[in-house]
Coordinates of C-alpha atoms and ligand atoms in Angstrom, one line a residue:
X1 CA 0.0 0.0 0.0
X2 CA 1.2 3.5 -0.7
X3 CA 0.1 7.0 0.4
X4 CA -3.4 7.9 -0.6
X5 CA -4.4 11.2 -2.1
X6 CA -7.8 12.5 -1.0
X7 CA -10.3 14.1 -3.4
X8 CA -11.9 17.4 -2.6
X9 CA -15.1 15.6 -1.5
X10 CA -13.1 13.4 0.9
X11 CA -11.3 16.4 2.3
X12 CA -14.6 18.1 2.9
X13 CA -15.6 15.2 5.1
X14 CA -12.3 15.3 7.0
X15 CA -12.8 19.0 7.5
X16 CA -16.1 18.2 9.3
X17 CA -14.5 15.4 11.4
X18 CA -11.5 17.6 12.2
X19 CA -13.6 20.5 13.3
X20 CA -15.6 18.2 15.6
X21 CA -12.4 16.8 17.2
X22 CA -11.1 20.4 17.7
X23 CA -14.5 21.4 19.2
X24 CA -14.2 18.6 21.8
X25 CA -10.8 20.1 23.0
X26 CA -12.4 23.5 23.2
X27 CA -15.4 22.2 25.1
X28 CA -13.4 20.2 27.7
X29 CA -11.0 23.0 28.7
X30 CA -13.1 24.5 31.4
X31 CA -13.3 21.2 33.2
X32 CA -9.6 20.6 33.5
X33 CA -9.3 21.8 37.1
X34 CA -7.7 20.5 40.3
X35 CA -9.8 17.7 41.8
X36 CA -11.3 16.4 38.5
X37 CA -10.7 12.8 37.6
X38 CA -9.6 11.9 34.1
X39 CA -12.6 9.5 34.1
X40 CA -14.9 12.5 34.3
X41 CA -13.1 14.3 31.4
X42 CA -13.5 11.1 29.4
X43 CA -17.2 10.9 30.2
X44 CA -17.8 14.5 29.2
X45 CA -16.0 14.0 25.9
X46 CA -17.9 10.8 25.2
X47 CA -21.2 12.4 25.9
X48 CA -20.4 15.4 23.7
X49 CA -19.1 13.3 20.8
X50 CA -22.0 10.8 20.9
X51 CA -25.0 12.9 22.0
X52 CA -24.2 16.4 20.7
X53 CA -22.0 15.7 17.6
X54 CA -23.7 12.4 16.7
X55 CA -20.2 11.1 16.0
X56 CA -18.1 8.2 17.1
X57 CA -15.1 8.3 19.5
X58 CA -12.5 6.5 17.5
X59 CA -10.3 5.5 20.5
X60 CA -13.1 3.6 22.3
X61 CA -12.4 -0.1 21.5
X62 CA -9.6 0.7 19.2
X63 CA -7.2 -2.3 19.5
X64 CA -8.8 -2.8 22.9
X65 CA -8.4 0.7 24.2
X66 CA -11.1 1.0 26.9
X67 CA -11.9 4.8 26.8
X68 CA -12.9 7.6 24.4
X69 CA -9.9 9.9 24.8
X70 CA -6.3 9.6 25.9
X71 CA -5.3 11.6 29.0
X72 CA -1.6 11.8 29.5
X73 CA -0.5 13.5 32.7
X74 CA 3.1 14.8 33.5
X75 CA 5.5 11.9 32.8
X76 CA 3.0 10.1 30.7
X77 CA 4.1 10.5 27.0
X78 CA 0.9 9.3 25.3
X79 CA -2.0 6.8 25.5
X80 CA -2.8 7.5 29.2
X81 CA -6.1 5.7 30.1
X82 CA -8.7 7.8 31.8
X83 CA -9.4 6.5 35.3
X84 CA -11.5 7.1 38.5
X85 CA -8.2 6.9 40.4
X86 CA -6.4 9.7 38.5
X87 CA -7.3 13.0 40.2
X88 CA -5.7 16.1 38.7
X89 CA -3.8 18.4 41.1
X90 CA -2.5 21.9 40.9
X91 CA 0.7 22.1 38.8
X92 CA -0.1 19.0 36.6
X93 CA 0.2 19.2 32.9
X94 CA -2.1 17.0 30.8
X95 CA -2.5 16.2 27.2
X96 CA -6.0 15.3 26.0
X97 CA -6.0 13.5 22.6
X98 CA -9.3 13.3 20.8
X99 CA -10.1 11.4 17.6
X100 CA -13.6 11.6 16.2
X101 CA -15.1 9.6 13.3
X102 CA -17.9 11.3 11.4
X103 CA -19.5 9.8 8.3
X104 CA -16.6 7.3 8.2
X105 CA -13.8 10.0 8.2
X106 CA -11.3 10.7 11.0
X107 CA -10.1 13.9 12.8
X108 CA -7.3 13.5 15.3
X109 CA -5.9 16.3 17.5
X110 CA -4.5 16.9 21.0
X111 CA -3.4 19.8 23.2
X112 CA -1.8 20.4 26.5
X113 CA -3.7 21.9 29.5
X114 CA -2.4 23.3 32.7
X115 CA -4.1 22.3 36.0
X116 CA -3.9 25.5 38.0
X117 CA -0.6 27.5 37.6
X118 CA 2.3 25.6 36.0
X119 CA 5.9 25.6 37.2
X120 CA 8.0 27.7 34.9
X121 CA 9.9 24.6 33.6
X122 CA 6.6 22.8 32.8
X123 CA 5.2 25.9 31.0
X124 CA 8.4 26.1 29.0
X125 CA 8.3 22.5 27.9
X126 CA 4.7 22.8 26.8
X127 CA 5.4 26.1 24.9
X128 CA 8.5 24.7 23.0
X129 CA 6.5 21.5 22.1
X130 CA 3.7 23.6 20.6
X131 CA 6.3 25.6 18.7
X132 CA 7.8 22.3 17.3
X133 CA 4.3 21.5 15.9
X134 CA 3.9 25.0 14.5
X135 CA 7.4 25.2 12.9
X136 CA 6.7 21.8 11.2
X137 CA 3.3 23.1 10.0
X138 CA 4.9 26.2 8.5
X139 CA 7.0 24.2 6.1
X140 CA 4.2 21.8 4.9
X141 CA 3.6 22.2 1.2
X142 CA 4.1 20.1 -2.0
X143 CA 7.8 19.2 -2.3
X144 CA 8.7 19.4 1.4
X145 CA 10.1 16.0 2.5
X146 CA 9.2 14.0 5.6
X147 CA 12.8 14.4 6.6
X148 CA 12.4 18.1 6.5
X149 CA 9.5 17.9 8.9
X150 CA 11.3 15.7 11.3
X151 CA 14.3 17.9 11.2
X152 CA 12.6 21.2 12.1
X153 CA 11.0 19.5 15.1
X154 CA 14.2 17.8 16.3
X155 CA 16.2 21.0 15.8
X156 CA 13.8 23.2 17.9
X157 CA 13.5 20.6 20.6
X158 CA 17.3 19.9 20.9
X159 CA 18.2 23.6 20.6
X160 CA 16.2 23.9 23.8
X161 CA 17.9 20.9 25.5
X162 CA 14.9 18.7 25.2
X163 CA 14.7 15.3 23.5
X164 CA 12.3 14.0 20.8
X165 CA 10.4 10.8 21.5
X166 CA 11.3 8.2 18.8
X167 CA 9.0 5.4 19.8
X168 CA 5.8 7.0 18.5
X169 CA 5.0 9.0 15.4
X170 CA 2.4 10.9 13.4
X171 CA 0.6 9.1 10.6
X172 CA -1.5 9.3 7.5
X173 CA -5.2 9.5 8.3
X174 CA -8.5 9.4 6.3
X175 CA -11.2 6.8 6.4
X176 CA -8.6 4.8 8.4
X177 CA -7.3 5.9 11.8
X178 CA -3.6 5.2 11.1
X179 CA -2.4 4.8 7.6
X180 CA 0.8 5.4 5.6
X181 CA 3.0 7.4 5.8
X182 CA 4.6 7.4 9.2
X183 CA 5.5 11.0 10.2
X184 CA 8.7 10.8 12.3
X185 CA 9.4 13.8 14.5
X186 CA 13.1 13.7 13.8
X187 CA 15.1 13.4 10.6
X188 CA 17.5 14.8 8.1
X189 CA 16.6 17.6 5.6
X190 CA 15.9 16.5 2.0
X191 CA 15.4 12.8 3.0
X192 CA 12.3 10.7 2.6
X193 CA 9.3 11.0 0.4
X194 CA 8.0 14.4 -0.7
X195 CA 4.6 15.8 0.2
X196 CA 1.9 16.0 -2.5
X197 CA -1.3 18.0 -2.7
X198 CA -4.2 16.0 -1.2
X199 CA -2.1 14.0 1.4
X200 CA -3.7 14.0 4.8
X201 CA -1.7 13.2 8.0
X202 CA -1.0 14.2 11.5
X203 CA 2.0 15.8 13.1
X204 CA 2.1 15.1 16.8
X205 CA 5.5 15.7 18.4
X206 CA 6.1 14.2 21.9
X207 CA 9.0 16.1 23.5
X208 CA 10.7 15.1 26.8
X209 CA 12.3 17.3 29.3
X210 CA 14.9 14.6 30.0
X211 CA 15.9 11.6 27.9
X212 CA 13.9 10.3 25.0
X213 CA 13.3 6.8 26.2
X214 CA 9.8 5.5 26.9
X215 CA 8.3 2.4 28.4
X216 CA 4.7 1.1 28.3
X217 CA 3.1 0.2 31.7
X218 CA 1.5 -3.1 32.5
X219 CA -1.9 -1.9 31.4
X220 CA -0.5 -2.3 27.8
X221 CA -1.1 1.3 26.9
X222 CA 0.3 4.0 29.2
X223 CA 3.6 5.2 27.8
X224 CA 5.8 7.0 30.3
X225 CA 9.3 8.5 30.2
X226 CA 11.9 6.1 31.5
X227 CA 13.4 8.8 33.6
X228 CA 10.0 9.9 34.8
X229 CA 10.6 13.5 33.8
X230 CA 7.9 15.5 32.1
X231 CA 6.7 15.0 28.5
X232 CA 4.4 17.2 26.3
X233 CA 2.6 16.7 23.1
X234 CA 0.5 18.7 20.6
X235 CA -1.2 17.2 17.5
X236 CA -3.1 18.4 14.4
X237 CA -4.6 16.7 11.4
X238 CA -3.8 18.5 8.1
X239 CA -4.1 18.3 4.3
X240 CA -1.5 19.4 1.9
X241 CA -2.9 22.1 -0.5
X242 CA -1.7 23.4 -3.8
X243 CA 0.7 25.8 -2.2
X244 CA 0.7 25.1 1.6
X245 CA -1.4 23.4 4.2
X246 CA -4.9 23.5 5.7
X247 CA -5.2 22.6 9.4
X248 CA -8.3 20.4 9.6
X249 CA -8.4 20.5 13.4
X250 CA -7.7 24.2 14.0
X251 CA -9.2 25.6 17.2
X252 CA -10.8 29.1 17.2
X253 CA -7.9 30.3 19.4
X254 CA -5.4 29.5 16.6
X255 CA -4.7 31.4 13.4
X256 CA -3.0 29.6 10.6
Ligands
MF3_301 N1 -5.0 9.6 19.0 C1 -3.8 8.8 19.0 C2 -3.0 9.2 17.9 O1 -2.7 10.4 17.8 C3 -4.1 7.3 19.0 C4 -4.7 6.8 20.2 S1 -5.0 5.2 20.0 C5 -5.7 4.8 21.5 O2 -2.6 8.6 17.0 F1 -6.2 3.6 21.3 F2 -4.9 4.9 22.4 F3 -6.7 5.6 21.7
CO302 CO1 -2.6 10.8 15.8
CO303 CO1 -4.2 11.7 18.5

């Protein structure tokens, strides 16, 4: 199988799904406060996706994942499972990752939230990680290579004395959750396949304050930093246009 190019009609459906996923992240923000459980955040997202949007939470049941969203707190790199036992406290940082299916098409996006006031080092990690995503988005256009994308992310992270997680990557997306190509968040300029108009994929850098290594807990999902230092992640779904990129999961607070 090779990389699929989407038609304008298919892109229109992904625009709808992407907007829905973004809207879930906008909706949930006010509930990310000290004392809330990640289970409650999951329940609110589930109810919004199913009852308000009439859409499908893609994570629920995906390869056995038991919840509708991923909630990754502090040293959790990705795929944190919402739980009654996980109560958010002041100073935590949390990534909420939402994927919605609407009319058979996927939108996948995540952002970081602060629980109360963050420590300066945590705020800085979250900001630099968002900049990694934005710097990658800035160079997306026909002809840019996957190595170019990985390189800008790796440069910005490492220039700031952080490390890029190598064990997880972005991905093509469409009427399938994860499809070709893999989008690595590190790489060398000018290497790898070139982007083409109509390609749809995510960029979702995971950046660690300490070393890059990760391990998966016994629940089979939760990926944590080996050194248990903080990790941050931001994700958008996008389509390559004639001369640039359209972010399908843009939030109203963002201007692309
Ligand atoms: N949304 C994640 C991604 O960005 C995938 C989560 S899979 C799950 O690709 F099963 F953990 F939900
Ligand atoms: Co993704
Ligand atoms: Co995601």
